Amino acid sequence: MTETTAKTPENTFLPGGRRRHRKPRQDGSGTGRRRALVLAMAVPVASAALAGPSAFAAQKGVGTTAKTHDLDAADRQMAKNLKTRVLDQRLGSNVSGVVLNADTATTVWGHNASTALMPASNAKLATSTAALTMLGPQHRFTTKVVYGQGTLTLVGGGDRTLTTADLAELAKTATAGLKAAGRTTVKVTVDDSLFPEPTLAKGWNGGYYPDTVAPVRALVVDGHGVQDTSIDAGRVFAGQLAAHGVTVTGDVTRATARTTDVPVAQHKSAPLSNMVRTMLKDSDNDIAETLLRMTALAADRPATFEGGTAVVRRVLSREYGVSLDNFELHDGSGLSRADRIPAATLAQILELLTQPRYAHTLGAVLDGLPVSGEAGGTLGPEYGRFDDANSKCAVGKVRAKTGTLTGAISLSGLTQGKDGKWKVFSFVENGATADPNAIKDAMDGLAATVNGCYA
C-alpha cells in the first residue's frame, strides 16, 4: 500500500494547531530552550557547519533513559499510559516505540526501541535528511534540450516534478532557435543516461511497477506512472514542438547527447526543499527514489539503490552521529520489505529537527511532516486519522510521518507535551492482523498520549 494526497501549502506548525508565517528569531540560551524554539521558528536561520551528534546518540540511539522518579508528573503519567496502551491488541505483539524529551535530552519511555522492524514510508525521513545534507535545500534540478545533426535531445536531470507546461516552454524556446536557423523539421531523442537502467531494489517485486512506483529514470513528466517515463516525456515534448509548428520525424528514441551538441533551452526545478516537503506530505515514492539517486551522485557514487543507501548511512552516522545499530536500508521510499530501522533510530533522525544548527539544512523535513487531522496530507481526515474518541483531541497538535505497507504500519513525529515540552516519538508495528484502519487508530492514540490530551 502507498499513501498519496493532494498537495497543500505549508506554514509553521505551532502548538494547538495555530499557524504563522516563518520569520527569523534568535536562539535562546540553554539546550532545552533552543530546541523548543526551533519548532516554532518561522524562517530557517543560517545553520552552523554540520557537526556534533544527536543528543540521543549516547546509548545505541536511545540516549540517557530518565529514571521514573526524575520525570515530572506529566511525563510519568504519559509513560505509564504508553506502557499499557502499547499492548493494545490491535497493534499485535511485534511493536516498538520510543519517546524522547527534546528539552532534557532524555528518553522518557521505550518499548523494544532498538528492535529493527520494517519502517515502511518512515524510511523517507532518512532519505530526505541525506538529500538535503548532500545537495542543499536550494539545489535545483536542470532539464536541458540540446541540438545536433538535425536532432533535438531532451536531457533528463533528475527532476521528478517536471510538467507538460515546463516542456511547452522548452519547446517554445527550441522552436524559436530552429526557425531562426531556417529549420522546421527535426528528430527527437531522449537522454536519461544520468541514471543507469532501472532495476528492482532488494525487497521489491515486479508488481510495484508502474503504479506503486515507476521504474526510476532521470526523465519524467507530470509524474506519469508508466514503464518508460523517459520515452513518455519525449513524446510529450515532441507534441509540444508540433504545436509550435515544428515537424517531428520518426519515433522518439533513446540516445546519449553528443558533446558537440548545442544547448538550446533549459528548465530548472523548484528548490529541493519544495520537493522534500511534497515527498513527505504526500508520501511520494517516486520522488524518494529519484532523490536517493541524486544524493548518490552528489557523493560521487553510482546512481543506484546501493550507491544511494550507502550515502544515507554515511550522512546519518558521520554528519549527525545517528546510531545505525540494526539499521538496514535498501531503497529510498521504504517500499522494500527487507528494510529494517529501529524506532530509536527514527526518533534520533527527527530529534535533529529540534536543533537550531540544523534548521537551515533540514527545515524542509519539519515543514513537510503531515499535521494530525489536517487535509492535504497522509494524516488528514480523508485517511481517517485522528478522528476517534481517543485521538481527536490531538488534531492540529502532532506532526508525523506515516508509513503503510502490508504487514507494517509506522508513525514517527513530534508534539508538544502536556508539560509544554517538545517530545519526539516513533511507533512501528509489524505483522498485526487487525484491520489497518484499526491499527492506525491505535497508533494515533499513542501519539495523542504523548501529546498528553489523551490522559
PDB file of N, CA, C and O in Angstrom, residues 17 117 146 195 233 259 416:
ATOM      1  N   GLY A  17      -2.232  23.732  16.935  1.00  0.00           N
ATOM      2  CA  GLY A  17      -2.663  23.808  15.553  1.00  0.00           C
ATOM      3  C   GLY A  17      -2.629  25.204  14.977  1.00  0.00           C
ATOM      4  O   GLY A  17      -3.086  25.452  13.869  1.00  0.00           O
ATOM      5  N   LEU A 117      12.510  -3.080  12.776  1.00  0.00           N
ATOM      6  CA  LEU A 117      11.308  -3.547  12.084  1.00  0.00           C
ATOM      7  C   LEU A 117      11.197  -2.875  10.730  1.00  0.00           C
ATOM      8  O   LEU A 117      11.890  -1.891  10.447  1.00  0.00           O
ATOM      9  N   VAL A 146      19.226  19.947 -26.189  1.00  0.00           N
ATOM     10  CA  VAL A 146      20.409  20.240 -26.999  1.00  0.00           C
ATOM     11  C   VAL A 146      20.112  19.860 -28.450  1.00  0.00           C
ATOM     12  O   VAL A 146      19.234  19.038 -28.733  1.00  0.00           O
ATOM     13  N   PHE A 195      21.010   8.297 -14.930  1.00  0.00           N
ATOM     14  CA  PHE A 195      20.785   7.112 -14.106  1.00  0.00           C
ATOM     15  C   PHE A 195      20.998   5.868 -14.952  1.00  0.00           C
ATOM     16  O   PHE A 195      20.694   5.871 -16.148  1.00  0.00           O
ATOM     17  N   ALA A 233       8.066  11.170 -21.721  1.00  0.00           N
ATOM     18  CA  ALA A 233       8.351  12.603 -21.666  1.00  0.00           C
ATOM     19  C   ALA A 233       8.781  13.118 -23.035  1.00  0.00           C
ATOM     20  O   ALA A 233       8.410  14.232 -23.446  1.00  0.00           O
ATOM     21  N   THR A 259      28.809  15.494 -27.105  1.00  0.00           N
ATOM     22  CA  THR A 259      29.491  16.648 -26.504  1.00  0.00           C
ATOM     23  C   THR A 259      29.492  17.843 -27.447  1.00  0.00           C
ATOM     24  O   THR A 259      29.657  18.982 -27.010  1.00  0.00           O
ATOM     25  N   GLN A 416       4.080  18.762  21.164  1.00  0.00           N
ATOM     26  CA  GLN A 416       4.357  19.442  22.422  1.00  0.00           C
ATOM     27  C   GLN A 416       3.528  18.784  23.508  1.00  0.00           C
ATOM     28  O   GLN A 416       2.295  18.718  23.425  1.00  0.00           O
TER      29      GLN A 416
END
